[in-house]
Amino acid sequence: MSIIHRRTKTILATATAWATLAATGAAAQSEIALQPFPVNHELRVDSAADARFLLDGPAGKYGFIQVRDGHLYRPDGKRFRCWGVNLTGFSLGSAQIPPHTEATEMAAELARLGINCVRLHFLDLPKTQTVKPAGDLGPDPVPVKQMPSALIADGPTSQVFDPEALDRLDFMFAELKKNGIYVDFNLNVGRTYRPGDNVPDAELIGSAKAYTYIGPELIALQKDYAKKLLGHTNAYTGLRYADDPAVVIVEVVNENSLLEFWMRNWLRGERVEGGANHQLDMTPHYQAILIGMYNDWLAANRKPAQIAELRRLAGVAAGQPIPLMRRGNHPDAPRLRFDAELDFVTHVEVAFHAEMKRFLQDEVGVKSPIIPLADHTYFIANQPLMRTAMKSDIVDAHVYWQHPAIYGRRNEPMVNTPELSIVQKLARSATVGKPFTVSEVNHPYPSDYGAEMIPILASYAALQDWDGIFFYTYETKLHGKWTPHITGEFDIALDPAKMAQMPAGAMLFLRGDVSAAKQVMTRSYSTDQVNEAARLPRAAMPYYTPGFDMKLPLVHGSRVSCLDCTPSLPAPLPAMNPIVSDTGELSWKTDDGKDGIFSVNTPRSQALVGFVSANEKVQTRNLSADIGNAFAAITLSSLDNKPLNLSDRMLLTTTGKVENTGQQWNARRAMLSNWGGAPTLIEPITGWIQLKDLEGAVGVFAQPLDGSARPIGPEIKGRMIEPGWEIAVGTPATTHYLVRVVR
């Protein structure tokens, strides 16, 4: 459809590039010129476009966040949700624990974006960081001396905190708290060990994932670190971290599970100096510890006849230790052997986390909810891991859409595949009676479709009534050391689309503009089902539950009710396109896996996400679009808490493709061969946005905003049309507008 001839000469300058655009297809994107649009957090100040009003600071003023009735609550009885980011610092010019000036700016900026929680991730890294160039996912990082950005001091051990880094942490925490932002402390994440730690095989085990469950020295060092960190008194608040109600969550380990190692063939015991060292295998020393623990456990938990049969199955003589199988033997293994190993590994994992929780609460005095570990690997079954997770205060999960380290084919729009979306992968872990958080999530860069993530995820997280979302990751920029372009796959801090959408997502999820599902569908698993899931093939991912309808989490609430109990499964839903939530607020439509469109239709927030031009008839009560871009994510949010039809101040985001200047895709268009440089470019969403049914409006004005949310150019005066008002967008190039309605 040609779109020029229906418009007046006054906006011809913004329309001349569209004369030959088709309504669908990649050509529409390629013919709208990319425009510079850098993000600069240093220049941003408080403005009418902020979402700071969603925060209620200082953090912790009501007391510790509590677990009650399957959700997080403030002590005064009000529901609490986290809309957050991880704080890390892996790119040059970034720092996880920034200097005081940057910390003050960052805390205020996060609050403006509607962020009320941060997850402090990789605090246990050394003062001297190792940094990889953008796009390098290989094993050999490039060491770069930086200002202190993590806690561990240089020296012979990993047991001493750097005083300057600790002071920065204290100051940053205090600034976050002042701004109403809570903190999630990760404990064991990326710590590596030094000669003075007296850790066996320290030079071979890296960050020691899985070893941390069984190595006595490693367990003792984890407790020591937790006590030093959470028992430390913050110089700026006067409180120990364990006593500060601004600490919302404490996490014991990150992406670290002994069960995962068992299910992924990483207990081989072949990691030796100079060896092939495939993936994350164990060294012979730690495998011997594990095998010894296994045989002791068998002696206490299996009958002599069963142990004798296990010896026969393993082909070992009496008096010799019974070994663990390799993953390749799992599918055909007799249940006696398979179940024994699974029960043992589960026992080790559950016992470790029970002891760590006891230690944190009884010996350190932690009062915040505790997360033991996260469900983070979707190509293995999660039911065995859930035996550990369901004993926790909070169930947690991680997910990435087409993670660059593990996903061969990339740069595909999630909006075209609703039944394979990140929502599906996350919803598999939510559990009856437990709060559910997502402490890592992202559509990693590069992607032409990264703008779809926040509105889709925020909406379904609210539908599912989850308790927290933390995007991975936000890297604080050091003054004079950063350039305005995206420098890593995961850092969202300089992404113009994601930064524009953070306040809109906060209103969808944190404010609760999207309603929770009217009906929650539950499923349960017998012991046999849980055990058998552990050896199902990858083709059964992500639910490893034959007969489960993948549409269900897009329609109703979805929870696991119990494990090792009477099995149950919701009945399949009828075929539907679009897939519509039982609230009627969310709709997801595709056309045989292409031209997907997702829409949100609530009183205070509405959205159109996906191939909008190919679905011009899809609209909401107050929002529709007539644009030349093939793909876009458009949101409209009330900033004064009134319904949109009565709102006097709204945030309009119009986001699409983001690129660095000069970046180049590889031949497969799966990753960049050249990451390019500054400035970051956007494809401006170009055309007309209709704001409909605005009660009593006599004028509508849209103020374009720059990457610091400051006005650029004059207000755009809306034109009255039959359904309401329309605004010409695209010039100047921007990702967001402050809309003012005169009544």
XYZ file of C-alpha atoms in Angstrom, residues 87-624:
538
model
C 24.752 -4.327 37.417
C 27.981 -5.516 35.848
C 31.063 -3.979 34.273
C 32.746 -6.020 31.582
C 33.232 -3.471 28.807
C 35.994 -0.924 28.656
C 34.713 2.313 30.112
C 32.292 0.505 32.435
C 32.365 -0.424 36.105
C 30.137 -2.614 38.219
C 30.970 -0.626 41.354
C 31.416 2.905 40.039
C 33.086 5.913 41.680
C 30.869 8.108 43.846
C 29.924 10.642 41.188
C 28.892 7.994 38.695
C 27.060 6.051 41.431
C 24.953 9.096 42.292
C 24.102 9.681 38.621
C 23.356 6.006 38.013
C 21.000 5.620 40.969
C 18.986 8.682 39.912
C 18.892 7.518 36.306
C 17.705 4.030 37.188
C 14.911 5.537 39.271
C 13.852 7.746 36.347
C 13.585 4.609 34.215
C 11.217 3.032 36.729
C 13.801 0.520 37.978
C 13.241 -0.331 41.637
C 15.659 -3.272 42.060
C 19.205 -4.096 41.010
C 21.006 -7.413 41.120
C 24.667 -7.083 42.103
C 26.260 -9.725 39.951
C 29.920 -10.821 39.826
C 30.875 -8.901 42.955
C 33.248 -11.789 43.681
C 35.481 -11.025 40.715
C 39.001 -9.708 41.287
C 40.028 -6.052 41.275
C 41.960 -6.698 38.044
C 39.262 -7.556 35.537
C 39.499 -9.675 32.406
C 37.610 -8.135 29.529
C 36.725 -9.525 26.103
C 36.258 -7.461 22.978
C 32.669 -7.155 21.805
C 31.563 -10.291 20.000
C 34.341 -12.488 21.436
C 32.654 -15.454 23.106
C 35.748 -17.613 23.083
C 37.599 -18.992 26.116
C 40.562 -16.598 26.222
C 39.763 -13.191 27.725
C 42.069 -10.241 27.288
C 43.359 -8.980 30.662
C 42.845 -5.269 31.138
C 43.860 -3.348 34.250
C 40.890 -1.307 35.406
C 39.855 0.826 38.328
C 38.443 -1.340 41.134
C 35.081 -2.570 39.944
C 34.646 -5.778 41.930
C 35.404 -6.681 45.525
C 38.299 -9.135 45.589
C 41.643 -7.440 46.227
C 44.846 -8.337 44.447
C 47.051 -10.652 46.479
C 47.838 -14.283 47.276
C 44.262 -15.175 48.281
C 40.721 -14.402 47.135
C 39.651 -13.804 50.726
C 40.345 -10.077 51.096
C 38.088 -7.242 49.942
C 39.680 -4.251 48.256
C 39.062 -1.280 50.615
C 38.383 1.196 47.801
C 35.953 -1.172 46.085
C 34.173 -1.844 49.390
C 33.789 1.889 49.995
C 32.351 2.303 46.498
C 29.937 -0.543 47.113
C 28.766 1.032 50.362
C 28.255 4.430 48.730
C 26.482 2.990 45.690
C 24.171 0.936 47.908
C 23.292 4.023 49.936
C 22.525 6.007 46.770
C 20.356 3.230 45.405
C 18.513 3.003 48.704
C 17.866 6.768 48.782
C 16.290 6.538 45.348
C 13.943 3.721 46.328
C 15.975 0.955 44.662
C 16.377 -2.401 46.410
C 19.420 -4.669 46.061
C 19.706 -8.391 45.314
C 23.102 -9.706 46.466
C 24.593 -12.617 44.523
C 27.145 -14.578 46.526
C 29.011 -17.221 44.496
C 29.099 -16.168 40.839
C 32.494 -15.915 39.158
C 35.027 -16.257 41.959
C 38.320 -17.884 41.056
C 40.919 -19.129 43.504
C 44.581 -18.361 44.220
C 47.491 -20.290 45.729
C 46.897 -18.841 49.190
C 43.364 -20.209 49.258
C 44.708 -23.783 49.437
C 42.021 -25.009 47.055
C 42.946 -28.264 45.280
C 43.308 -27.900 41.503
C 42.648 -24.143 41.729
C 44.424 -23.570 38.425
C 42.099 -26.001 36.608
C 38.632 -25.394 38.020
C 38.041 -21.779 36.989
C 34.922 -20.438 38.722
C 34.419 -23.910 40.224
C 30.803 -24.479 39.217
C 29.537 -27.769 40.696
C 32.796 -28.169 42.630
C 31.317 -25.687 45.102
C 28.795 -28.329 46.206
C 31.351 -30.951 47.230
C 34.790 -29.419 47.868
C 35.213 -28.854 51.628
C 37.598 -25.964 51.085
C 35.234 -24.339 48.577
C 32.220 -24.689 50.872
C 34.157 -23.069 53.722
C 35.277 -20.196 51.467
C 31.688 -19.571 50.331
C 30.590 -19.222 53.926
C 33.519 -16.967 54.718
C 32.700 -14.679 51.777
C 29.015 -14.491 52.703
C 29.833 -13.605 56.295
C 32.344 -10.926 55.301
C 29.994 -9.327 52.783
C 26.610 -9.555 54.485
C 28.103 -9.075 57.951
C 29.863 -5.889 56.822
C 28.547 -2.591 58.207
C 27.933 -0.040 55.468
C 29.751 3.183 56.341
C 27.016 5.297 54.699
C 23.911 3.611 56.136
C 25.249 2.413 59.488
C 23.675 -0.999 58.949
C 25.092 -4.410 58.266
C 23.874 -5.645 54.907
C 22.240 -8.574 56.693
C 20.228 -6.063 58.749
C 19.288 -3.669 55.959
C 15.717 -4.008 54.642
C 16.856 -2.494 51.325
C 18.370 -5.923 50.588
C 15.478 -7.607 48.810
C 17.031 -11.015 48.018
C 20.202 -12.999 48.671
C 21.229 -15.591 46.041
C 23.542 -18.425 47.023
C 24.938 -19.537 43.627
C 24.510 -18.390 40.051
C 23.923 -20.833 37.166
C 25.556 -23.541 39.211
C 23.989 -26.959 39.684
C 25.491 -30.374 40.345
C 22.391 -31.898 38.755
C 23.137 -29.959 35.595
C 26.670 -31.384 35.503
C 25.260 -34.894 35.894
C 22.672 -34.375 33.150
C 25.166 -32.764 30.736
C 28.025 -35.289 30.970
C 30.334 -33.010 32.967
C 31.282 -35.464 35.731
C 33.777 -37.358 33.575
C 36.795 -36.648 35.800
C 39.107 -35.988 32.851
C 40.046 -32.336 33.452
C 43.818 -32.393 33.873
C 46.677 -30.060 33.172
C 47.474 -30.166 29.458
C 44.397 -32.258 28.676
C 41.592 -31.695 26.190
C 39.349 -30.470 29.021
C 36.030 -30.579 27.226
C 33.470 -28.072 28.482
C 33.076 -27.980 32.293
C 34.337 -31.422 33.291
C 35.611 -32.225 36.799
C 39.185 -32.962 37.794
C 40.056 -36.463 39.104
C 40.433 -35.077 42.646
C 36.871 -33.776 42.843
C 35.422 -36.745 40.993
C 37.009 -38.985 43.618
C 35.345 -36.932 46.361
C 31.993 -37.234 44.604
C 32.341 -40.991 44.020
C 33.263 -41.463 47.662
C 30.178 -39.502 48.723
C 28.054 -41.596 46.353
C 29.224 -44.899 47.751
C 28.735 -43.691 51.332
C 25.228 -42.591 50.389
C 24.488 -45.955 48.759
C 25.571 -47.747 51.928
C 23.102 -45.671 53.940
C 20.218 -45.597 51.457
C 20.227 -48.836 49.453
C 19.921 -52.459 50.525
C 22.928 -54.794 50.207
C 21.240 -56.715 47.389
C 20.630 -53.481 45.487
C 24.251 -52.415 45.964
C 25.412 -55.787 44.699
C 23.232 -55.373 41.607
C 24.589 -51.873 41.079
C 28.108 -53.296 41.176
C 27.132 -55.880 38.588
C 25.569 -53.238 36.330
C 28.654 -51.038 36.639
C 31.011 -53.979 36.102
C 33.048 -53.437 39.288
C 34.139 -56.035 41.803
C 33.211 -56.117 45.456
C 35.248 -53.652 47.455
C 35.647 -51.296 44.502
C 33.715 -47.981 44.397
C 30.675 -47.874 42.165
C 31.198 -45.111 39.534
C 28.671 -42.693 38.086
C 27.465 -43.210 34.521
C 28.072 -40.852 31.650
C 25.138 -39.084 30.038
C 25.296 -41.322 26.997
C 24.364 -44.284 29.201
C 21.312 -42.567 30.714
C 18.680 -43.395 28.072
C 19.113 -47.167 28.369
C 20.157 -47.397 32.013
C 18.093 -49.667 34.288
C 15.930 -47.683 36.665
C 17.786 -49.058 39.686
C 21.035 -47.433 38.588
C 19.533 -44.326 37.019
C 17.330 -43.538 40.022
C 20.134 -44.142 42.499
C 22.389 -41.622 40.804
C 19.638 -39.053 40.389
C 18.545 -39.449 44.015
C 22.133 -39.060 45.222
C 22.969 -35.985 43.193
C 19.676 -34.399 44.234
C 20.491 -35.184 47.873
C 23.872 -33.447 47.612
C 22.335 -30.366 46.018
C 19.421 -30.116 48.456
C 21.638 -30.697 51.494
C 24.155 -28.050 50.404
C 21.474 -25.403 49.980
C 19.757 -26.329 53.234
C 23.051 -25.857 55.068
C 23.807 -22.573 53.300
C 20.361 -21.230 54.178
C 20.829 -22.274 57.800
C 24.235 -20.619 57.885
C 23.010 -17.383 56.304
C 20.032 -17.068 58.626
C 21.453 -18.416 61.880
C 25.114 -17.407 61.755
C 25.071 -14.313 59.518
C 21.619 -13.066 60.446
C 20.188 -12.692 56.936
C 16.541 -11.624 57.058
C 15.850 -11.296 53.327
C 14.353 -14.099 51.229
C 16.983 -16.512 49.904
C 17.246 -18.008 46.409
C 19.445 -21.133 46.244
C 19.875 -21.373 42.456
C 18.127 -20.610 39.167
C 16.555 -22.755 36.461
C 18.770 -21.584 33.622
C 19.313 -24.329 31.039
C 16.351 -25.024 28.782
C 17.810 -27.871 26.799
C 17.723 -30.088 29.882
C 14.650 -30.941 31.944
C 14.043 -28.781 34.985
C 11.859 -31.124 37.068
C 14.844 -32.681 38.921
C 16.278 -29.227 39.626
C 12.879 -28.088 40.888
C 13.216 -30.528 43.776
C 15.886 -28.150 45.068
C 14.248 -24.919 43.926
C 10.861 -25.677 45.474
C 12.451 -25.860 48.925
C 13.575 -22.235 48.572
C 11.923 -18.949 49.520
C 11.716 -17.882 45.852
C 11.835 -19.847 42.603
C 14.048 -18.133 40.038
C 14.875 -18.590 36.346
C 17.083 -17.181 33.583
C 16.399 -17.006 29.857
C 17.829 -15.424 26.701
C 16.286 -15.226 23.270
C 18.866 -16.785 20.942
C 21.869 -16.512 23.237
C 24.939 -15.814 21.082
C 27.100 -18.403 22.850
C 24.752 -21.335 22.251
C 22.457 -20.383 19.397
C 23.698 -21.051 15.876
C 20.969 -19.246 13.976
C 20.095 -15.794 15.243
C 18.478 -12.466 14.388
C 15.007 -13.946 14.180
C 11.925 -12.154 15.510
C 10.437 -13.809 18.574
C 7.080 -12.259 17.713
C 6.788 -14.802 14.872
C 7.019 -17.812 17.219
C 4.770 -17.309 20.262
C 4.861 -20.962 21.297
C 8.692 -20.939 21.423
C 9.094 -17.584 23.156
C 11.019 -16.725 26.297
C 7.667 -16.564 28.083
C 7.233 -20.306 27.504
C 10.688 -21.141 28.792
C 10.269 -19.086 31.933
C 6.754 -20.222 32.738
C 7.916 -23.827 33.091
C 9.490 -22.992 36.480
C 6.728 -21.013 38.218
C 5.400 -22.891 41.227
C 2.266 -22.761 43.351
C 2.907 -21.095 46.704
C 6.284 -19.597 45.737
C 7.183 -16.138 44.430
C 8.709 -16.336 40.966
C 11.486 -14.080 39.723
C 13.512 -13.853 36.518
C 16.951 -12.669 37.586
C 18.487 -12.737 34.087
C 16.828 -12.100 30.733
C 17.689 -10.369 27.478
C 17.364 -10.316 23.714
C 21.130 -10.096 23.227
C 22.612 -7.677 20.741
C 22.933 -7.703 17.770
C 19.331 -8.196 16.746
C 17.078 -6.268 14.421
C 14.208 -7.209 16.736
C 15.502 -6.433 20.222
C 12.777 -3.810 20.656
C 10.171 -6.569 21.062
C 11.556 -7.907 24.344
C 10.434 -5.457 27.017
C 6.781 -4.934 26.085
C 6.179 -8.652 25.449
C 7.962 -9.890 28.570
C 6.572 -7.211 30.885
C 3.042 -7.952 29.725
C 3.174 -11.712 30.156
C 5.071 -11.431 33.455
C 2.119 -9.392 34.730
C -0.387 -11.862 33.253
C 1.458 -14.695 34.999
C 1.614 -12.639 38.215
C 5.355 -13.083 38.622
C 7.280 -11.164 41.268
C 10.424 -9.856 39.594
C 12.278 -9.222 36.335
C 15.993 -8.314 36.180
C 17.393 -7.555 32.722
C 20.956 -8.628 32.044
C 22.765 -6.255 32.060
C 23.321 -2.553 32.783
C 26.931 -1.386 32.779
C 27.574 1.920 34.522
C 29.706 4.190 32.343
C 32.788 5.918 33.711
C 33.158 9.599 32.893
C 35.418 10.167 29.913
C 35.925 6.454 29.241
C 32.874 5.409 27.210
C 31.667 6.100 23.694
C 27.993 6.272 22.631
C 27.532 2.885 21.026
C 26.698 -0.670 22.086
C 29.871 -2.525 23.055
C 28.639 -5.950 24.145
C 25.969 -8.543 23.505
C 24.222 -8.041 26.835
C 24.730 -4.418 27.926
C 21.450 -2.531 27.497
C 22.622 0.773 28.990
C 23.311 2.419 25.610
C 20.611 0.657 23.594
C 18.198 3.405 22.455
C 15.212 1.081 22.074
C 15.560 -0.779 25.362
C 16.264 2.365 27.364
C 13.210 4.106 25.905
C 11.040 1.120 26.764
C 12.173 0.579 30.360
C 9.656 3.102 31.796
C 6.883 1.672 29.609
C 7.723 -1.835 30.820
C 7.739 -0.629 34.416
C 4.210 0.649 34.002
C 3.061 -2.588 32.393
C 4.568 -4.791 35.092
C 5.500 -2.788 38.183
C 2.391 -0.643 38.160
C 0.353 -3.690 37.154
C -1.306 -2.174 34.110
C -1.697 -5.700 32.699
C -4.011 -7.770 34.904
C -3.135 -11.180 36.296
C -4.788 -14.107 34.523
C -8.300 -14.954 35.635
C -7.491 -18.658 35.829
C -4.318 -20.466 36.919
C -3.751 -23.899 35.375
C -1.580 -26.279 37.374
C 0.300 -29.450 36.592
C 1.989 -31.995 38.852
C 4.482 -34.816 38.377
C 4.923 -38.266 39.853
C 8.329 -39.482 40.979
C 8.583 -41.608 37.836
C 7.791 -38.608 35.632
C 10.381 -36.402 37.318
C 13.061 -39.060 37.027
C 12.249 -39.998 33.448
C 12.233 -36.327 32.429
C 15.936 -36.227 33.347
C 16.766 -38.449 30.393
C 14.296 -37.257 27.799
C 15.910 -35.990 24.569
C 16.358 -32.306 23.733
C 13.441 -32.529 21.339
C 11.188 -32.470 24.428
C 12.419 -29.020 25.464
C 11.585 -26.825 27.251
C 8.812 -28.501 29.286
C 9.811 -32.176 28.998
C 6.135 -32.860 29.627
C 4.411 -34.832 26.874
C 0.959 -33.438 26.171
C 1.563 -29.963 27.618
C -0.052 -27.275 25.435
C 2.550 -24.592 24.715
C -0.152 -21.961 24.224
C -1.316 -22.248 27.805
C 1.066 -19.699 29.447
C -0.066 -17.123 26.878
C -3.702 -17.582 27.877
C -3.890 -18.545 31.558
C -1.665 -18.498 34.589
C 0.612 -21.549 34.692
C 2.170 -23.189 37.766
C 3.657 -26.470 38.961
C 1.594 -27.582 41.961
C 3.800 -30.391 43.288
C 6.495 -32.954 42.516
C 6.640 -36.606 43.549
C 2.861 -36.694 43.870
C -0.211 -37.686 41.884
C 0.397 -36.492 38.297
C -1.941 -34.086 36.535
C -1.900 -32.050 33.331
C -4.256 -29.337 32.032
C -6.295 -30.250 28.986
C -5.051 -28.804 25.686
C -6.577 -25.528 24.551
C -8.484 -25.214 21.301
C -6.612 -23.910 18.268
C -6.530 -20.118 18.255
C -4.943 -17.370 16.196
C -4.591 -14.854 17.655
C -3.745 -16.359 21.022
C -5.712 -14.175 23.450
C -5.198 -14.061 27.224
C -8.166 -14.984 29.391
C -8.254 -11.342 30.509
C -8.735 -10.206 26.914
C -5.878 -7.703 27.348
C -3.107 -9.531 25.436
C -3.262 -10.854 21.890
C -0.562 -12.582 19.822
C -1.166 -13.331 16.149
C 1.011 -14.788 13.407
C 0.544 -15.737 9.790
C 2.094 -19.213 9.483
C 5.201 -18.172 11.390
C 5.611 -14.744 9.822
C 4.245 -11.211 10.209
C 3.658 -11.704 13.927
C 1.869 -8.968 15.869
C 1.457 -8.699 19.638
C -0.900 -6.184 21.195
C -1.691 -4.912 24.678
C -5.033 -3.300 25.375
C -5.451 -2.096 28.978
C -6.834 1.144 30.408
C -3.422 2.694 31.211
C -0.996 0.958 28.815
C -1.381 -0.196 25.232
C 1.049 -1.538 22.662
C 1.556 -2.815 19.124
C 4.680 -4.952 18.705
C 5.884 -6.745 15.605
C 5.095 -6.446 11.925
C 2.710 -3.544 12.363
C 2.524 -2.554 8.686
C 1.401 -6.044 7.694
C -1.286 -5.945 10.385
C -2.652 -2.423 10.086
C -6.115 -3.586 11.157
C -4.717 -4.670 14.545
C -5.273 -1.793 16.945
C -6.236 -1.104 20.532
C -8.852 1.158 22.058
C -6.614 4.223 22.044
C -3.721 3.324 19.725
C -3.229 2.484 16.062
